[in-house]
Amino acid sequence: MRLKDKIKKVTGIALLSTCCCMTSCDYLDVVPPEQATLGDAVTTTEGTLGFLYSCYAGIKGLNNPISFTSIEAASTDEYALPIGYGKIGQLAGWNTITAANNTEAWKWGKCYQFIGQCYLFLSQLPQAQAVSEAQKQEWAAEANFLIAYYHFLVLAYNGPCPLTDSYIDMETPNNEYHGRYHFDYVVNWIAMKLDEAAKDLPASRNGTEWGRATSVIAKAVKARMLLYAASPLWNGNFPYPDWKNKNFETPGYGKELVSLEYDPSKWERALAACKEALEMAETEGGCSLMTLEQGESMRKKQDINYPYLPVDDVTEKFKQHVMLMRYVVTSRYNDGNREMLWGLWDSGDMENAGLPLNVVQQNSGQWKSGYSAIAPFLNTVERFYTKNGKKPSLDPAFAKEDAWFESAQIADHADIIKLNANREPRFYAWLSFDGDEYCNKLCSGKPLVIDLKKTTGQGYVRNSQNYPATGYLCKKYIQPDLNWANDNSSNYRGYPRPLIRLAELYLNLAECQAETGNTEATLSTLNVIRERAGVPALTESDITPEMPLIEWVRNERFIELWGEGHRYYDARRWMIAPQVFAAGVRMGLNIEEKENPAFEELNKPVQIKQNYVWNNRLYLGPIFINEVYKNPQMVQAPEY
C-alpha cells in the first residue's frame, strides 16, 4: 500500500494536534479535550504506524511544491495558469496575498499544525505496544525528521520563525509563546535536528516503505537549506535591515532577525553539506541518474515510437535522450528509477492540468480533454538550450532572434516556428507547442499533433477557463504511453512527483563550487547533468561576459528542475526576483487575441494579460494576522 493510501486509511488517528507554541487560539480550540484517548492510538503495531503516517500528511496541500497551483510554481516565470483560476500561486505573483487572508497565509499554520502532530506522536511512542525498541528508535527519527522538515518549509517561505522543540500544552500562557528566532539560529537548529534524525534512519527504502524518511533525504534537505542560507538574500543583502523583534530575543543574537554582513564561510559549510548528501546518496542510498539504456528499455516495453522532432540531422541518440528525460519524472522505483530520492504520489492533477484540450472524441460525441492550464512562458522557452547547448539568443548557429517566430519551413510541419526547431532534448521532452507531436499514443492509440490555431483543436476558446494562456503546453509529468480511448477508458497509472531528485544534488553542489571559486569542479559537476540530458559539455571557453559561470549554473538549474517547485525560492534567494518576476516581463504567444488565428497572428510575442508584479515584501511570506494579535512576541513580515 502506498504511503498516500496509508495516510488516507488512518481514520482512527485524527490530526490530534493543530497547535504549538506560536499558533493562534483558533488552533488550540480544536485539540481533542480527552487527551487520554491518545493512548488508544498506540495499542497495536498498525495503529502506531498509522499515527506516524498521519505526521506525513502535512507535506500535501499548501506544502506541496509540485502542485500546479502552489505558490512555488504558479507565481514564477516558469508557466502561467488561466487568469480565471485565481489560485494561491497566482495571487503571490500578482502581489495580492495579505496577512488577513487565512487561506493564502496559512502555509505557516499548516506546518506548525503537523509539528504539533509529530510531538504528540513522540509523546505516545514510548508506550506503544507490539512495537520493538528498534522500531521505536527508527519511527522517532522519522518524526524528528518531519519536525525539522516542516520548520524548513516555514523558514524557506516565511524567513525567521519560531522553533518548537517540544509539544506545547493548550493551556500555555500567551506570554510564553516563542517569537521569531534569528535566521541563522533556526538554520543551525534544523541542521542539528536533521543530523540527529539521520543517525537512526535507513539510507534507502523500497516497496511499501518508499516515500518515508531516510538518512539520505535528511542530508539532502540539510544541503538545500544551507545552500539557501549561503545565498545573497540571507547572506548580507537582506532588503529590510531594520526588521527586528520587539519583545523576543534569540540567544546570542538579541532582537536581530537576519545577519547583515556577508559571511563566506556559509558557502564553505553549504559545499561540505552538498558533497556529503551527494556522496551518501550515490553510495549508501544506492541512487543514480537514469541512463539511456534504462530509458530505451522502458520505451520498448511500452511499445512507443520516437516522436517527430524538428531537429536537423537528428540522431538516434538524441531521440533516446528525449525519451529518457520523459521517463526521469514518469517512472517508479520498481521501474528501476533510482534518481528520485523522495517523491509525493500524484493525485492526477498534474496530468489533467497539463494535458491538451480536445484530445479524443468519445463514442458519445463528447471530447475528452485536459485543462491545457500549465502554459510555459516564452521566458521558459528562451532559457532552454539549443541542440548546441547554448541559450537561443547566444547561439550563433541558431536562427536569428528577429526570425524566431517565422515558420521553420519544414515539409509537412509548417506550423513549427524557428524558435521551436533545433532545441535540446529536455525542450522536446517537457514542453509542447503548435505542430508538436504531444504523445505517441494519446489519441486513442495514435499521436496527438497540437493545433493551437483552431478552437476545435487545442486553441483558445473565449469565456473558457481552460486554455494555454501562452501558446505553449507542458508534458513534463505526462506518462509517455498515455492512451485516452474513444470509450473513455485510459491506461493512466500515476507516478510520484519529485520532492528531491538526485539531479538537484548535483546542481546544489555545482552552485557551491562556483560560489567558492572552483571553476573546474563546477564545470565537471554541471557536465554530469548536461551530458545525461544529451547536451554538449561545457568548457571554460563557454564562460563569457554574456554568460558567466554562475549564470550557467543558474540556467542549468532552471531547465533541469523546471516545474519542480524550485524557481520561486531560487529567484528570491538570488535576489533576481525584481527582474524576472517584474511587471511586464512574462511573455507568451498571441493566443488570446482571437479564436482561430492565422499563423502570423498566433506567432507574435505579447505580454501575458495578468497583473504580475514584484514587490520586495514578497521576499517573505506573511503570517496570518491572528498570529500577531495573539502572540505578543510575534512580529509580522515587513510591509504586510
XYZ file of C-alpha atoms in Angstrom, residues 17-458:
442
model
C -2.979 18.419 17.452
C -3.190 21.520 15.395
C -1.199 23.695 17.692
C 2.132 24.528 19.136
C 3.752 27.452 20.833
C 3.202 30.100 18.182
C -0.165 29.123 16.831
C -3.337 31.062 17.466
C -6.120 30.169 19.863
C -8.149 29.035 16.861
C -5.781 26.107 16.624
C -5.796 25.474 20.352
C -9.567 25.322 20.377
C -9.715 22.228 18.171
C -7.387 19.981 20.196
C -9.435 16.955 21.349
C -10.243 17.557 25.039
C -9.966 13.910 26.059
C -6.210 13.514 25.820
C -6.381 10.077 27.462
C -7.647 8.656 24.176
C -4.224 9.269 22.663
C -3.063 6.054 24.254
C -5.569 4.101 22.203
C -3.632 5.081 19.089
C -0.579 3.046 20.088
C -2.101 -0.199 21.343
C -1.222 -2.072 18.148
C 1.616 -2.020 15.647
C -0.723 -0.966 12.863
C -2.247 1.798 14.986
C 1.148 3.227 15.973
C 2.358 3.116 12.391
C -0.851 4.819 11.297
C -0.215 7.549 13.845
C 3.241 8.027 12.296
C 1.759 8.176 8.789
C -0.562 10.962 9.905
C 2.536 13.049 10.645
C 3.493 12.910 6.953
C 0.152 14.318 5.793
C 1.322 17.923 6.155
C 3.521 17.590 3.085
C 0.437 17.688 0.893
C -1.824 20.662 0.291
C -0.201 24.069 0.740
C 3.157 22.458 1.423
C 3.219 20.514 -1.837
C 5.748 22.308 -4.073
C 4.937 20.329 -7.218
C 1.225 21.096 -7.319
C 0.496 23.207 -10.387
C -1.471 25.634 -8.193
C 1.150 26.041 -5.450
C 2.841 29.299 -4.526
C 6.148 27.755 -5.554
C 5.044 27.116 -9.131
C 2.234 29.366 -10.295
C 3.854 32.637 -9.183
C 7.139 32.322 -11.072
C 8.377 32.910 -14.611
C 8.004 29.200 -15.437
C 4.365 28.995 -16.525
C 1.045 30.793 -16.481
C -2.327 29.494 -15.396
C -5.514 30.845 -16.983
C -6.378 34.148 -15.347
C -9.756 32.866 -14.171
C -8.218 30.264 -11.872
C -7.163 32.785 -9.215
C -5.053 30.192 -7.389
C -2.735 30.855 -4.455
C 0.359 30.980 -6.621
C -1.214 33.471 -8.964
C -2.113 35.701 -6.026
C 1.530 35.658 -4.955
C 2.573 36.547 -8.498
C 0.022 39.355 -8.518
C 1.172 40.545 -5.045
C -2.338 40.264 -3.616
C -1.644 37.859 -0.741
C -2.436 39.518 2.559
C -1.936 38.652 6.204
C -5.680 38.905 6.734
C -6.493 36.080 4.329
C -6.430 32.748 6.160
C -6.122 30.574 3.062
C -3.258 32.346 1.346
C -1.219 32.944 4.520
C -1.724 29.551 6.115
C 1.355 27.663 4.937
C 2.828 28.722 8.283
C -0.097 27.375 10.278
C -0.255 24.053 8.462
C 3.421 23.382 9.087
C 3.135 24.084 12.792
C -0.036 22.033 12.926
C 1.902 18.974 11.821
C 4.882 19.803 14.014
C 2.436 19.517 16.884
C 1.183 16.223 15.472
C 4.745 14.889 15.398
C 5.347 15.819 19.038
C 2.115 14.142 20.079
C 3.289 11.011 18.289
C 6.635 11.169 20.080
C 4.889 11.588 23.418
C 2.957 8.345 22.910
C 5.623 6.275 21.162
C 7.371 5.059 24.356
C 4.089 3.416 25.458
C 3.450 1.781 22.090
C 2.533 -1.889 22.320
C 3.742 -4.628 19.963
C 6.481 -2.307 18.698
C 10.144 -3.253 19.107
C 12.714 -0.904 20.558
C 14.445 -0.798 17.174
C 11.189 0.246 15.510
C 10.573 2.909 18.147
C 14.035 4.333 17.541
C 13.518 4.483 13.776
C 9.987 5.859 13.981
C 11.099 8.523 16.441
C 13.783 9.521 13.937
C 11.121 9.824 11.225
C 9.021 12.114 13.405
C 12.061 14.235 14.263
C 12.981 14.450 10.590
C 9.476 15.712 9.825
C 9.705 18.276 12.628
C 12.892 19.588 11.044
C 11.419 19.477 7.533
C 8.277 21.396 8.473
C 10.427 24.034 10.166
C 12.485 24.263 6.970
C 9.363 24.816 4.866
C 8.407 27.729 7.124
C 11.944 29.113 7.062
C 12.139 28.969 3.255
C 8.825 30.753 2.721
C 8.440 32.979 5.784
C 12.032 33.551 6.872
C 12.973 33.719 10.579
C 10.452 31.707 12.544
C 9.667 30.273 15.979
C 11.241 26.973 16.987
C 9.181 24.283 18.638
C 11.332 21.761 20.451
C 8.542 20.037 22.377
C 4.771 19.734 22.483
C 3.200 22.874 23.910
C 0.083 22.381 26.000
C -3.006 24.319 25.040
C -3.022 25.967 28.468
C 0.334 27.660 27.824
C 0.005 31.417 28.525
C 0.391 33.691 25.520
C 3.361 35.442 27.075
C 5.302 32.170 26.959
C 4.883 31.717 23.215
C 8.101 31.951 21.230
C 8.695 34.712 18.728
C 10.786 34.533 15.585
C 14.328 33.293 16.114
C 17.263 34.708 14.174
C 17.509 33.124 10.722
C 20.966 31.639 11.346
C 19.885 30.213 14.700
C 16.953 28.441 13.038
C 19.265 27.082 10.324
C 21.635 25.652 12.929
C 18.776 24.097 14.905
C 17.233 22.438 11.844
C 20.649 21.175 10.689
C 21.258 19.651 14.109
C 17.815 18.055 14.083
C 18.365 16.554 10.621
C 21.780 15.185 11.555
C 20.389 13.545 14.687
C 17.492 12.003 12.779
C 19.813 10.689 10.056
C 21.707 8.576 12.588
C 18.670 6.345 13.160
C 17.180 6.300 9.663
C 17.904 3.753 6.922
C 19.797 5.054 3.914
C 17.174 3.799 1.464
C 13.718 2.276 1.312
C 11.745 0.370 -1.281
C 8.413 -1.342 -1.715
C 5.660 -0.077 0.562
C 8.130 1.974 2.633
C 9.294 4.115 -0.303
C 8.452 7.746 0.416
C 9.243 7.588 4.122
C 12.230 9.422 5.552
C 15.764 8.147 5.024
C 19.156 9.387 6.142
C 19.850 10.395 2.527
C 16.695 12.522 2.398
C 17.654 14.163 5.703
C 21.110 15.046 4.382
C 19.612 16.341 1.119
C 17.203 18.643 2.961
C 20.088 19.913 5.079
C 22.161 20.589 1.958
C 19.337 22.529 0.293
C 18.763 24.580 3.433
C 22.429 25.500 3.814
C 22.560 26.431 0.125
C 19.639 28.793 0.699
C 21.287 30.196 3.834
C 24.520 30.989 1.959
C 22.691 32.804 -0.847
C 22.567 36.608 -1.182
C 19.149 37.150 0.424
C 20.283 35.603 3.710
C 23.988 36.350 3.433
C 24.473 40.073 3.687
C 21.840 41.535 1.360
C 18.534 41.305 3.210
C 16.458 44.268 1.962
C 14.897 45.178 5.333
C 17.844 45.888 7.687
C 15.615 47.494 10.332
C 13.291 44.495 10.683
C 13.811 43.172 14.215
C 11.979 41.591 17.106
C 10.338 43.950 19.604
C 9.952 41.708 22.646
C 11.547 38.349 21.871
C 15.293 37.698 21.828
C 17.354 34.901 20.249
C 20.184 33.587 22.436
C 23.405 35.128 21.175
C 21.641 37.387 18.660
C 19.391 39.601 20.739
C 16.498 41.085 18.792
C 18.245 40.809 15.419
C 16.498 38.529 12.887
C 18.854 38.491 9.892
C 22.638 38.912 9.709
C 23.531 41.857 7.502
C 27.205 41.027 6.894
C 28.400 38.690 4.152
C 29.949 35.508 5.532
C 31.933 33.408 3.007
C 32.080 30.508 5.463
C 28.388 29.896 4.802
C 29.308 28.823 1.273
C 32.015 26.506 2.607
C 29.535 24.950 5.012
C 26.972 24.516 2.229
C 29.647 22.995 -0.016
C 30.516 20.385 2.601
C 26.859 19.523 3.145
C 26.187 19.220 -0.590
C 29.181 16.921 -1.042
C 28.062 14.785 1.877
C 24.490 14.497 0.577
C 25.552 13.553 -2.953
C 28.176 11.052 -1.867
C 25.813 9.444 0.611
C 23.024 9.250 -1.970
C 25.221 7.500 -4.520
C 26.842 5.099 -2.047
C 24.710 4.141 0.948
C 21.499 5.311 -0.712
C 22.044 3.368 -3.940
C 20.897 6.364 -6.019
C 21.935 7.048 -9.601
C 20.848 9.134 -12.570
C 18.691 7.287 -15.081
C 20.565 6.101 -18.165
C 19.840 5.905 -21.881
C 19.696 2.125 -21.551
C 17.004 2.371 -18.890
C 15.022 4.818 -20.975
C 15.249 2.631 -24.048
C 14.175 -0.401 -22.054
C 11.060 1.417 -20.849
C 10.255 2.766 -24.328
C 10.440 -0.695 -25.849
C 8.437 -2.218 -23.021
C 5.687 0.338 -23.636
C 5.962 -0.125 -27.417
C 6.358 3.577 -28.148
C 7.818 5.027 -31.332
C 10.077 8.049 -31.144
C 8.168 11.324 -31.596
C 8.753 13.589 -34.552
C 11.490 16.058 -33.640
C 12.157 19.225 -35.697
C 15.928 18.881 -35.419
C 18.349 18.992 -38.331
C 20.300 15.756 -38.776
C 18.638 14.295 -35.687
C 20.413 11.200 -34.380
C 19.117 8.056 -32.729
C 20.925 9.027 -29.535
C 19.226 12.433 -29.489
C 15.835 10.720 -29.722
C 16.817 8.398 -26.895
C 17.700 11.379 -24.715
C 14.275 12.913 -25.337
C 12.548 9.734 -24.176
C 14.912 9.330 -21.230
C 14.093 12.798 -19.922
C 10.402 11.967 -20.088
C 10.907 8.833 -18.013
C 13.010 10.617 -15.397
C 9.812 12.043 -13.872
C 7.294 9.416 -15.043
C 8.737 6.197 -13.643
C 8.898 4.485 -10.283
C 11.453 2.825 -8.078
C 10.282 -0.593 -9.243
C 10.820 0.596 -12.833
C 14.480 0.976 -11.965
C 14.324 4.734 -11.301
C 16.936 5.353 -8.595
C 17.076 9.063 -9.290
C 14.137 10.186 -7.207
C 15.235 10.350 -3.568
C 11.867 11.459 -2.284
C 8.537 11.891 -4.001
C 4.893 12.636 -3.377
C 2.322 10.438 -5.022
C 0.454 12.207 -7.800
C -3.282 12.706 -7.449
C -3.715 13.107 -11.190
C -3.943 16.900 -11.045
C -0.670 17.445 -12.889
C -1.834 15.128 -15.646
C -5.215 16.815 -16.087
C -3.766 20.312 -15.769
C -1.077 19.727 -18.361
C -2.929 17.687 -20.954
C -4.345 19.489 -24.001
C -7.933 20.250 -24.841
C -9.808 18.106 -27.378
C -7.621 15.030 -27.177
C -10.019 12.390 -28.467
C -13.673 12.364 -29.432
C -15.533 9.744 -27.445
C -18.162 7.381 -28.783
C -20.772 9.658 -27.194
C -19.586 12.533 -29.395
C -18.103 14.463 -26.454
C -14.429 15.404 -26.376
C -12.125 14.032 -23.705
C -9.871 16.897 -22.666
C -7.294 18.083 -20.186
C -7.183 21.643 -18.890
C -4.337 22.987 -21.057
C -3.688 25.079 -17.945
C 0.075 24.732 -17.456
C 1.322 27.131 -20.108
C 5.104 27.742 -20.210
C 6.083 31.361 -20.732
C 8.298 32.424 -23.598
C 10.698 33.249 -20.747
C 10.951 29.497 -20.198
C 11.183 28.681 -23.903
C 14.071 31.097 -24.337
C 16.013 29.649 -21.379
C 16.037 26.061 -22.628
C 19.096 25.418 -24.759
C 19.512 24.841 -28.452
C 20.795 21.466 -29.608
C 24.265 23.024 -29.281
C 23.818 23.549 -25.541
C 23.509 27.346 -25.622
C 20.689 29.787 -24.969
C 18.999 30.632 -28.294
C 19.957 34.289 -28.021
C 23.645 33.381 -27.589
C 23.982 30.587 -30.153
C 25.378 31.959 -33.432
C 24.321 28.766 -35.213
C 20.676 29.185 -34.174
C 18.044 31.199 -36.013
C 18.367 34.954 -35.669
C 16.126 36.446 -32.996
C 14.137 38.557 -35.462
C 13.198 35.345 -37.299
C 12.245 33.174 -34.305
C 8.516 33.418 -34.923
C 8.641 32.601 -38.606
C 7.865 29.148 -39.951
C 10.857 26.807 -39.857
C 9.777 25.744 -43.367
C 9.803 22.036 -42.523
C 7.946 19.919 -45.039
C 4.643 18.625 -43.601
C 5.320 20.594 -40.394
C 4.788 24.189 -41.473
C 3.207 25.142 -38.121
C 6.533 24.787 -36.289
C 8.346 28.085 -35.856
C 12.112 28.525 -35.903
C 12.232 29.133 -32.140
C 10.917 25.598 -31.603
C 13.293 23.862 -34.015
C 16.786 22.574 -33.255
C 16.398 22.641 -29.487
C 17.813 20.373 -26.794
C 16.217 17.037 -25.719
C 14.657 18.404 -22.498
C 12.800 21.009 -24.528
C 11.052 18.309 -26.553
C 10.595 16.037 -23.536
C 8.877 18.582 -21.300
C 7.393 21.406 -23.415
C 4.923 21.357 -26.288
C 3.964 23.828 -28.998
C 1.916 24.330 -32.136
C 2.706 21.474 -34.526
C 4.314 19.302 -31.847
C 3.587 15.594 -31.510
C 2.418 15.629 -27.900
C 2.197 11.931 -27.067
C 2.672 8.917 -29.287
C -0.490 7.026 -28.257
C -2.584 9.691 -26.583
C -5.321 9.989 -29.198
C -6.858 6.511 -28.976
C -3.542 4.850 -29.752
C -2.366 7.467 -32.243
C -0.150 10.553 -31.866
C -1.806 13.844 -30.969
C -0.417 16.709 -33.034
C -1.041 20.064 -31.353
C -3.083 22.625 -33.293
C -3.329 25.902 -31.389
C -4.868 27.838 -34.250
C -8.245 26.102 -34.046
C -10.757 26.064 -31.242
C -11.699 22.585 -32.448
C -8.079 21.628 -31.768
C -6.270 22.856 -28.696
